[in-house]
CSV table of C-alpha atoms and ligand atoms in Angstrom, one decimal:
chain,number,residue,atom,x,y,z
A,1,UNK,CA,6.9,-14.2,0.8
A,2,UNK,CA,7.2,-13.8,-2.6
A,3,UNK,CA,7.0,-9.9,-3.3
A,4,UNK,CA,5.3,-8.5,-6.7
A,5,UNK,CA,6.5,-5.9,-8.0
A,6,UNK,CA,4.0,-3.5,-10.2
A,7,UNK,CA,4.6,-1.5,-12.2
A,8,UNK,CA,3.4,2.4,-11.1
A,9,UNK,CA,-0.1,2.1,-12.8
A,10,UNK,CA,-0.7,-1.3,-12.4
A,11,UNK,CA,-0.3,0.1,-8.7
A,12,UNK,CA,-2.2,2.5,-8.7
A,13,UNK,CA,-5.2,0.6,-10.4
A,14,UNK,CA,-4.8,-2.7,-7.8
A,15,UNK,CA,-5.0,0.1,-5.2
A,16,UNK,CA,-8.1,1.7,-7.0
A,17,UNK,CA,-10.1,-1.7,-7.2
A,18,UNK,CA,-9.1,-2.3,-3.4
A,19,UNK,CA,-10.7,0.8,-2.5
A,20,UNK,CA,-13.6,0.3,-4.2
A,21,UNK,CA,-14.1,-3.4,-2.8
A,22,UNK,CA,-13.6,-2.4,0.4
A,23,UNK,CA,-11.0,-4.6,0.6
A,24,UNK,CA,-9.3,-5.4,4.2
A,25,UNK,CA,-5.4,-5.3,5.5
A,26,UNK,CA,-5.2,-5.9,9.3
A,27,UNK,CA,-2.2,-5.5,11.3
A,28,UNK,CA,-1.7,-7.3,14.8
A,29,UNK,CA,-5.0,-7.8,16.5
A,30,UNK,CA,-6.8,-6.0,18.3
A,31,UNK,CA,-6.2,-6.9,22.1
A,32,UNK,CA,-2.8,-4.9,21.3
A,33,UNK,CA,-3.9,-1.9,21.8
A,34,UNK,CA,-3.5,0.2,24.6
A,35,UNK,CA,-7.9,0.7,24.8
A,36,UNK,CA,-10.4,-1.3,24.2
A,37,UNK,CA,-10.4,-0.4,19.9
A,38,UNK,CA,-14.5,0.8,20.2
A,39,UNK,CA,-12.7,4.0,22.1
A,40,UNK,CA,-9.8,4.4,20.1
A,41,UNK,CA,-13.1,4.4,17.2
A,42,UNK,CA,-14.2,7.5,19.1
A,43,UNK,CA,-11.4,9.2,20.0
A,44,UNK,CA,-11.8,13.0,19.9
A,45,UNK,CA,-9.9,16.0,21.5
A,46,UNK,CA,-12.6,16.0,24.6
A,47,UNK,CA,-12.0,12.2,25.2
A,48,UNK,CA,-10.2,11.9,29.0
A,49,UNK,CA,-7.1,9.9,27.6
A,50,UNK,CA,-6.4,11.7,24.1
A,51,UNK,CA,-3.2,14.4,25.6
A,52,UNK,CA,-2.9,15.8,21.8
A,53,UNK,CA,-4.7,16.0,18.5
A,54,UNK,CA,-2.1,16.4,15.4
A,55,UNK,CA,-4.4,17.1,12.6
A,56,UNK,CA,-1.9,19.0,9.8
A,57,UNK,CA,-1.5,15.9,8.0
A,58,UNK,CA,-2.8,15.1,5.2
A,59,UNK,CA,-4.0,11.7,4.9
A,60,UNK,CA,-4.9,11.3,8.6
A,61,UNK,CA,-5.9,13.0,11.9
A,62,UNK,CA,-3.8,12.0,14.5
A,63,UNK,CA,-4.1,11.5,18.4
A,64,UNK,CA,-1.9,11.2,21.2
A,65,UNK,CA,-3.4,8.8,23.5
A,66,UNK,CA,-2.3,8.2,27.3
A,67,UNK,CA,-2.9,4.7,28.3
A,68,UNK,CA,-1.3,2.0,29.7
A,69,UNK,CA,1.9,4.3,31.3
A,70,UNK,CA,2.7,4.9,27.9
A,71,UNK,CA,2.0,7.3,24.8
A,72,UNK,CA,0.3,6.3,21.4
A,73,UNK,CA,-0.2,7.2,18.3
A,74,UNK,CA,-3.7,6.8,17.0
A,75,UNK,CA,-3.6,7.4,13.1
A,76,UNK,CA,-7.7,8.0,12.0
A,77,UNK,CA,-8.3,8.1,8.4
A,78,UNK,CA,-9.8,11.2,6.9
A,79,UNK,CA,-13.1,10.4,5.3
A,80,UNK,CA,-11.2,11.9,2.1
A,81,UNK,CA,-7.3,12.2,2.0
A,82,UNK,CA,-6.2,15.9,0.5
A,83,UNK,CA,-4.0,15.3,-1.5
A,84,UNK,CA,-6.3,15.2,-5.1
A,85,UNK,CA,-4.7,12.6,-6.9
A,86,UNK,CA,-5.1,9.3,-7.0
A,87,UNK,CA,-2.2,8.1,-5.0
A,88,UNK,CA,-3.3,10.8,-2.2
A,89,UNK,CA,-7.1,8.8,-2.2
A,90,UNK,CA,-5.3,4.9,-1.7
A,91,UNK,CA,-2.2,6.8,0.6
A,92,UNK,CA,-3.7,5.0,3.9
A,93,UNK,CA,-4.5,1.9,2.2
A,94,UNK,CA,-0.9,1.9,1.2
A,95,UNK,CA,0.2,2.6,4.6
A,96,UNK,CA,-1.4,-0.3,6.5
A,97,UNK,CA,-0.2,-3.1,3.2
A,98,UNK,CA,3.7,-1.0,3.7
A,99,UNK,CA,2.9,-1.8,7.3
A,100,UNK,CA,2.7,-5.4,7.1
A,101,UNK,CA,5.5,-5.7,5.0
A,102,UNK,CA,7.6,-3.7,7.4
A,103,UNK,CA,6.6,-6.0,10.3
A,104,UNK,CA,7.5,-8.7,9.1
A,105,UNK,CA,11.0,-7.4,8.1
A,106,UNK,CA,11.3,-5.7,11.8
A,107,UNK,CA,11.2,-9.4,12.8
A,108,UNK,CA,13.3,-11.2,10.5
A,109,UNK,CA,16.2,-12.2,12.4
A,110,UNK,CA,18.7,-8.6,13.0
A,111,UNK,CA,15.5,-6.7,11.8
A,112,UNK,CA,15.1,-5.1,15.1
A,113,UNK,CA,18.5,-3.4,15.1
A,114,UNK,CA,18.3,-2.6,10.7
A,115,UNK,CA,15.0,-1.0,10.6
A,116,UNK,CA,15.0,0.7,14.3
A,117,UNK,CA,14.8,4.5,13.1
A,118,UNK,CA,11.0,2.3,10.9
A,119,UNK,CA,7.8,3.1,13.4
A,120,UNK,CA,6.6,-0.6,15.6
A,121,UNK,CA,2.9,-1.2,14.1
A,122,UNK,CA,0.8,-2.4,17.0
A,123,UNK,CA,-2.4,-2.2,15.2
A,124,UNK,CA,-3.8,-1.5,11.7
A,125,UNK,CA,-6.8,-2.1,9.8
A,126,UNK,CA,-7.6,-0.3,6.6
A,127,UNK,CA,-11.3,-1.0,6.6
A,128,UNK,CA,-11.6,0.0,10.5
A,129,UNK,CA,-8.9,3.8,9.0
A,130,UNK,CA,-6.6,3.1,12.3
A,131,UNK,CA,-3.5,2.3,13.0
A,132,UNK,CA,-2.0,2.7,16.5
A,133,UNK,CA,1.8,2.6,17.0
A,134,UNK,CA,3.7,4.0,20.3
A,135,UNK,CA,4.4,7.8,20.7
A,136,UNK,CA,7.9,9.8,19.4
A,137,UNK,CA,8.6,11.7,22.1
A,138,UNK,CA,10.1,14.8,20.1
A,139,UNK,CA,9.9,16.8,17.6
A,140,UNK,CA,10.3,16.8,13.6
A,141,UNK,CA,13.2,17.6,12.5
A,142,UNK,CA,13.5,20.6,11.2
A,143,UNK,CA,17.2,21.1,10.4
A,144,UNK,CA,19.8,18.8,9.7
A,145,UNK,CA,22.8,17.7,11.9
A,146,UNK,CA,25.2,15.1,11.1
A,147,UNK,CA,23.7,12.6,13.3
A,148,UNK,CA,20.6,12.9,12.4
A,149,UNK,CA,22.0,13.1,8.4
A,150,UNK,CA,23.8,9.1,9.4
A,151,UNK,CA,20.0,8.0,10.6
A,152,UNK,CA,17.8,8.9,8.0
A,153,UNK,CA,20.4,7.9,4.7
A,154,UNK,CA,21.1,4.5,7.1
A,155,UNK,CA,17.2,3.5,7.0
A,156,UNK,CA,17.0,4.9,3.5
A,157,UNK,CA,19.5,3.1,2.7
A,158,UNK,CA,18.3,-0.4,4.4
A,159,UNK,CA,14.4,0.1,3.3
A,160,UNK,CA,15.9,0.3,-0.3
A,161,UNK,CA,17.8,-2.6,0.0
A,162,UNK,CA,14.7,-4.9,0.8
A,163,UNK,CA,12.4,-3.2,-2.4
A,164,UNK,CA,10.9,-0.2,-0.6
A,165,UNK,CA,11.1,3.5,-1.8
A,166,UNK,CA,10.5,6.5,1.0
A,167,UNK,CA,9.1,9.4,-1.8
A,168,UNK,CA,8.1,11.5,0.9
A,169,UNK,CA,10.5,12.9,3.7
A,170,UNK,CA,9.0,16.1,4.0
A,171,UNK,CA,9.6,18.0,7.4
A,172,UNK,CA,6.3,16.6,9.0
A,173,UNK,CA,7.2,12.7,8.7
A,174,UNK,CA,11.1,12.9,10.0
A,175,UNK,CA,11.2,13.2,13.9
A,176,UNK,CA,14.3,13.3,16.2
A,177,UNK,CA,13.6,12.1,19.5
A,178,UNK,CA,16.8,13.2,20.1
A,179,UNK,CA,18.6,9.7,20.0
A,180,UNK,CA,17.4,8.5,16.9
A,181,UNK,CA,15.6,10.0,13.5
A,182,UNK,CA,12.4,8.0,13.5
A,183,UNK,CA,10.2,7.0,9.7
A,184,UNK,CA,6.6,6.5,10.6
A,185,UNK,CA,4.4,7.9,7.9
A,186,UNK,CA,4.7,5.5,4.9
A,187,UNK,CA,1.4,6.8,3.2
A,188,UNK,CA,4.3,6.9,-0.3
A,189,UNK,CA,6.4,4.3,0.5
A,190,UNK,CA,6.1,1.6,-2.3
A,191,UNK,CA,7.3,-1.4,-3.3
A,192,UNK,CA,10.3,-1.8,-6.4
A,193,UNK,CA,12.8,-4.3,-6.8
A,194,UNK,CA,16.7,-2.6,-5.9
A,195,UNK,CA,18.5,-5.2,-8.1
A,196,UNK,CA,16.6,-4.9,-11.1
A,197,UNK,CA,14.8,-1.1,-11.2
A,198,UNK,CA,15.6,2.7,-9.7
A,199,UNK,CA,12.4,3.6,-8.0
A,200,UNK,CA,8.6,2.9,-7.8
A,201,UNK,CA,8.1,5.3,-11.0
A,202,UNK,CA,6.5,3.5,-14.0
A,203,UNK,CA,8.4,0.7,-14.9
A,204,UNK,CA,11.4,1.1,-12.4
A,205,UNK,CA,13.4,2.8,-15.5
A,206,UNK,CA,11.8,5.7,-16.3
A,207,UNK,CA,12.9,8.3,-13.6
A,208,UNK,CA,16.7,7.8,-13.0
A,209,UNK,CA,17.2,11.4,-11.7
A,210,UNK,CA,14.6,10.3,-8.5
A,211,UNK,CA,17.2,8.5,-5.4
A,212,UNK,CA,17.5,8.1,-1.7
A,213,UNK,CA,18.9,10.6,-1.6
A,214,UNK,CA,17.3,12.6,-4.2
A,215,UNK,CA,14.5,12.5,-1.9
A,216,UNK,CA,16.0,13.9,1.5
A,217,UNK,CA,17.2,16.9,-0.3
A,218,UNK,CA,13.9,17.8,-2.5
A,219,UNK,CA,11.1,17.1,0.1
A,220,UNK,CA,13.9,18.5,3.1
A,221,UNK,CA,17.2,18.8,2.8
A,222,UNK,CA,16.7,22.1,0.3
A,223,UNK,CA,13.4,23.8,2.2
A,224,UNK,CA,16.0,23.1,5.0
A,225,UNK,CA,18.7,24.8,2.8
A,226,UNK,CA,16.8,27.7,2.0
A,227,UNK,CA,16.2,28.5,5.3
A,228,UNK,CA,19.4,28.6,6.4
A,229,UNK,CA,20.4,30.7,3.0
A,230,UNK,CA,17.8,33.4,4.3
A,231,UNK,CA,18.6,33.1,8.0
A,232,UNK,CA,22.3,32.7,7.9
A,233,UNK,CA,23.8,33.3,4.2
A,234,UNK,CA,24.4,31.1,0.9
A,235,UNK,CA,27.8,29.6,2.9
A,236,UNK,CA,26.3,28.5,5.6
A,237,UNK,CA,23.6,27.0,3.7
A,238,UNK,CA,26.7,25.3,1.0
A,239,UNK,CA,28.7,24.0,4.6
A,240,UNK,CA,25.5,22.5,5.5
A,241,UNK,CA,25.1,20.9,1.5
A,242,UNK,CA,28.7,19.6,1.6
A,243,UNK,CA,28.0,17.7,5.1
A,244,UNK,CA,24.8,15.6,3.7
A,245,UNK,CA,26.5,14.5,0.2
A,246,UNK,CA,29.4,13.3,2.6
A,247,UNK,CA,27.3,11.3,4.4
A,248,UNK,CA,25.6,10.5,0.8
A,249,UNK,CA,28.2,9.7,-0.7
A,250,UNK,CA,30.0,7.5,2.0
A,251,UNK,CA,25.5,5.8,1.7
A,252,UNK,CA,25.9,5.2,-1.7
A,253,UNK,CA,29.2,3.9,-2.2
A,254,UNK,CA,28.1,1.1,1.2
A,255,UNK,CA,24.4,0.5,-0.7
A,256,UNK,CA,26.2,-0.1,-4.1
A,257,UNK,CA,28.6,-2.8,-3.0
A,258,UNK,CA,25.7,-4.2,-1.1
A,259,UNK,CA,23.3,-4.1,-4.1
A,260,UNK,CA,26.2,-5.8,-6.2
A,261,UNK,CA,27.2,-8.4,-3.6
A,262,UNK,CA,22.9,-9.1,-3.9
A,263,UNK,CA,23.6,-9.6,-7.7
A,264,UNK,CA,22.7,-6.1,-8.9
A,265,UNK,CA,21.9,-5.4,-12.7
A,266,UNK,CA,24.7,-3.7,-14.3
A,267,UNK,CA,22.3,-0.8,-15.2
A,268,UNK,CA,21.1,0.0,-11.6
A,269,UNK,CA,25.1,-0.6,-10.5
A,270,UNK,CA,26.7,1.5,-13.1
A,271,UNK,CA,23.7,4.1,-12.4
A,272,UNK,CA,24.3,4.5,-8.5
A,273,UNK,CA,28.1,4.7,-9.4
A,274,UNK,CA,27.7,7.1,-11.9
A,275,UNK,CA,25.5,9.6,-9.3
A,276,UNK,CA,28.1,9.0,-6.7
A,277,UNK,CA,31.3,9.8,-8.7
A,278,UNK,CA,29.3,13.0,-9.3
A,279,UNK,CA,29.1,13.7,-5.8
A,280,UNK,CA,33.2,13.2,-5.1
A,281,UNK,CA,34.1,14.8,-7.9
A,282,UNK,CA,32.7,18.4,-7.0
A,283,UNK,CA,33.1,17.5,-3.6
A,284,UNK,CA,36.5,17.6,-4.0
A,285,UNK,CA,36.1,20.6,-6.6
A,286,UNK,CA,34.0,23.5,-6.3
A,287,UNK,CA,31.0,22.5,-4.5
A,288,UNK,CA,28.7,25.8,-5.8
A,289,UNK,CA,27.8,24.0,-9.2
A,290,UNK,CA,26.4,21.4,-7.5
A,291,UNK,CA,24.5,23.6,-5.0
A,292,UNK,CA,22.6,25.2,-7.9
A,293,UNK,CA,21.8,21.9,-10.0
A,294,UNK,CA,20.9,19.7,-6.7
A,295,UNK,CA,18.5,23.2,-5.8
A,296,UNK,CA,17.4,23.9,-9.0
A,297,UNK,CA,16.2,19.9,-9.4
A,298,UNK,CA,14.5,19.7,-5.6
A,299,UNK,CA,12.8,23.1,-6.1
A,300,UNK,CA,11.3,22.2,-9.1
A,301,UNK,CA,10.2,18.5,-8.7
A,302,UNK,CA,9.0,19.8,-5.2
A,303,UNK,CA,6.8,22.8,-6.9
A,304,UNK,CA,5.8,19.7,-8.8
A,305,UNK,CA,4.6,18.0,-6.6
A,306,UNK,CA,2.5,20.5,-4.5
A,307,UNK,CA,1.1,21.5,-7.7
A,308,UNK,CA,0.0,18.0,-8.9
A,309,UNK,CA,-1.2,17.2,-5.7
A,310,UNK,CA,-2.9,21.2,-5.1
A,311,UNK,CA,-1.2,21.2,-1.5
A,312,UNK,CA,0.8,24.4,-1.9
A,313,UNK,CA,2.0,26.5,1.1
A,314,UNK,CA,4.0,29.5,1.7
A,315,UNK,CA,6.9,27.0,1.2
A,316,UNK,CA,6.1,26.5,-2.4
A,317,UNK,CA,5.9,30.1,-2.6
A,318,UNK,CA,10.1,30.7,-0.8
A,319,UNK,CA,10.8,28.2,-3.1
A,320,UNK,CA,9.2,29.3,-6.6
A,321,UNK,CA,10.8,32.3,-5.6
A,322,UNK,CA,14.5,30.7,-5.3
A,323,UNK,CA,13.9,29.2,-9.1
A,324,UNK,CA,12.6,32.9,-10.0
A,325,UNK,CA,15.9,34.1,-8.9
A,326,UNK,CA,18.6,31.5,-9.6
A,327,UNK,CA,17.0,32.4,-13.6
A,328,UNK,CA,17.9,35.9,-12.8
A,329,UNK,CA,21.9,35.1,-11.5
A,330,UNK,CA,22.9,31.9,-12.6
A,331,UNK,CA,20.5,31.3,-16.0
A,332,UNK,CA,23.5,30.1,-18.3
A,333,UNK,CA,25.3,28.3,-14.9
A,334,UNK,CA,22.3,26.4,-14.8
A,335,UNK,CA,22.6,25.6,-19.0
A,336,UNK,CA,25.9,24.5,-18.5
A,337,UNK,CA,25.9,22.5,-15.8
A,338,UNK,CA,22.9,20.7,-17.9
A,339,UNK,CA,20.6,21.5,-15.1
A,340,UNK,CA,17.6,22.4,-16.6
A,341,UNK,CA,15.2,19.0,-17.4
A,342,UNK,CA,12.1,18.2,-18.7
A,343,UNK,CA,10.1,20.4,-20.6
A,344,UNK,CA,12.4,23.6,-19.5
A,345,UNK,CA,15.4,22.1,-21.5
A,346,UNK,CA,15.6,24.8,-24.7
A,347,UNK,CA,13.6,28.0,-22.9
A,348,UNK,CA,15.4,31.1,-23.3
A,349,UNK,CA,16.2,33.2,-19.7
A,350,UNK,CA,12.8,34.6,-20.4
A,351,UNK,CA,11.0,31.8,-21.4
A,352,UNK,CA,11.8,29.9,-18.1
A,353,UNK,CA,11.0,33.2,-16.0
A,354,UNK,CA,7.0,33.6,-18.0
A,355,UNK,CA,6.5,29.4,-16.8
A,356,UNK,CA,8.3,30.2,-12.9
A,357,UNK,CA,5.8,32.8,-12.5
A,358,UNK,CA,2.5,31.2,-14.0
A,359,UNK,CA,3.6,28.2,-11.4
A,360,UNK,CA,4.0,30.8,-9.0
A,361,UNK,CA,0.9,32.1,-10.0
A,362,UNK,CA,-0.8,28.6,-9.6
A,363,UNK,CA,1.2,27.6,-6.4
A,364,UNK,CA,-0.7,31.1,-4.4
A,365,UNK,CA,-4.3,29.9,-5.9
A,366,UNK,CA,-4.1,26.2,-4.1
A,367,UNK,CA,-2.8,27.6,-0.9
A,368,UNK,CA,-4.3,24.8,1.6
A,369,UNK,CA,-4.8,24.9,5.2
A,370,UNK,CA,-3.9,21.6,6.8
A,371,UNK,CA,0.2,21.0,5.5
A,372,UNK,CA,2.8,19.4,7.3
A,373,UNK,CA,6.0,20.6,5.5
B,1,ATP,N1,3.8,8.0,16.0
B,1,ATP,C1,4.4,9.0,16.4
B,1,ATP,N2,4.1,9.7,17.4
B,1,ATP,C2,4.7,11.1,17.2
B,1,ATP,N3,3.5,11.9,17.0
B,1,ATP,C3,3.4,11.2,15.8
B,1,ATP,C4,3.3,10.1,15.3
B,1,ATP,N4,3.1,9.8,14.2
B,1,ATP,C5,2.1,10.5,13.8
B,1,ATP,N5,2.7,12.2,14.6
B,1,ATP,C6,2.3,13.1,14.4
B,1,ATP,O1,1.0,13.9,13.8
B,1,ATP,C7,1.7,13.9,12.7
B,1,ATP,C8,0.7,13.6,10.9
B,1,ATP,O2,1.3,12.1,11.4
B,1,ATP,P1,1.9,11.3,9.1
B,1,ATP,O3,2.7,11.9,9.0
B,1,ATP,O4,1.6,10.2,10.3
B,1,ATP,O5,-0.3,11.7,8.9
B,1,ATP,P2,-0.2,12.1,7.6
B,1,ATP,O6,-2.1,12.8,7.3
B,1,ATP,O7,-0.1,11.0,6.5
B,1,ATP,O8,0.4,13.1,6.9
B,1,ATP,P3,1.1,13.4,5.2
B,1,ATP,O9,-0.4,13.5,4.6
B,1,ATP,O10,0.4,15.4,5.5
B,1,ATP,O11,2.0,13.0,5.2
B,1,ATP,C9,2.9,14.1,12.8
B,1,ATP,O12,4.0,15.2,11.2
B,1,ATP,C10,3.5,14.2,13.4
B,1,ATP,O13,3.5,16.2,13.9
B,2,MG,MG1,3.0,12.3,7.0
């Protein structure tokens, strides 16, 4: 099946049209379900097969259902997604679209092994607002270790190579069963051409600052480093960062070689190689400057994301406090490292402080009660 790569705006319009038309996408058949579909469509906390209800997600309510000797995750779309933007409103459709494609990938030769960290879909239907998967017996990843990092980067690399860009590696979307890290929420995973594009934003070349490691750091790892800074000090956070960067570097060297063999453009090869060279250099020398730079970027982008979707939490406020404190202690270092980007460039320390104080007040106003991150 030839993949149709759309620009971000064309993809959004197409998904809005499909949602408005009540377009159906179905994966698998209802007879694969652990219970009759009619039962699954009427699940509630008191249903005898329901073991637990997970309603912290913004798009859906997830039931753990025990039937036929196994546990299953039954994801039911909320009548209205709690993320207040186009991508939020089309995220359930998007997830079922991705699951249809990922199911085909998993069934291709070698796919089961390459995509072992991507959950299987038992049945899914957009119109019925349901996705059924095996239940992952585990915990959301809150802190990273070597195995977890290697697995998430490995799965991420395979996905990029196959033309899938995952934007939301937040803690609520990454589970570990003690042996393997699993991805199971594809609401913000979009198609892109890995041989010509950096990611699925804009026309594919509009946001070179966004890539696999950046996504893992922005949505997840830097929140974990922040936690480490608070509980065990900056040195512990730097050590965790060093481990993450070593694994990211290994992954990017391999990905760059694979994409080159697949026929990637010079622009893509140079871009990936440049990112990896910069990490290599920092790992061999002083990692503090890179920590500051990537930390600034991660917390700024995540804050923007939360403000944009109006999905702020206490973690958003902690990230904003880190930014304010970085301005106080390291403004010159941020300028020197070229870490300030977008509309922050060229602003004085005082101006930046008032910008981020205003953002903190906005984040305070948008605190949601339901958020998985
Ligand atoms: N297959 C699964 N096995 C175990 N737990 C699961 C599974 N699927 C979902 N969950 C649990 O349900 C929660 C919400 O699931 P999911 O992230 O798919 O929903 P969501 O509403 O799309 O989330 P959000 O939009 O906030 O990212 C997860 O954080 C996880 O705790
Ligand atoms: Mg989720």
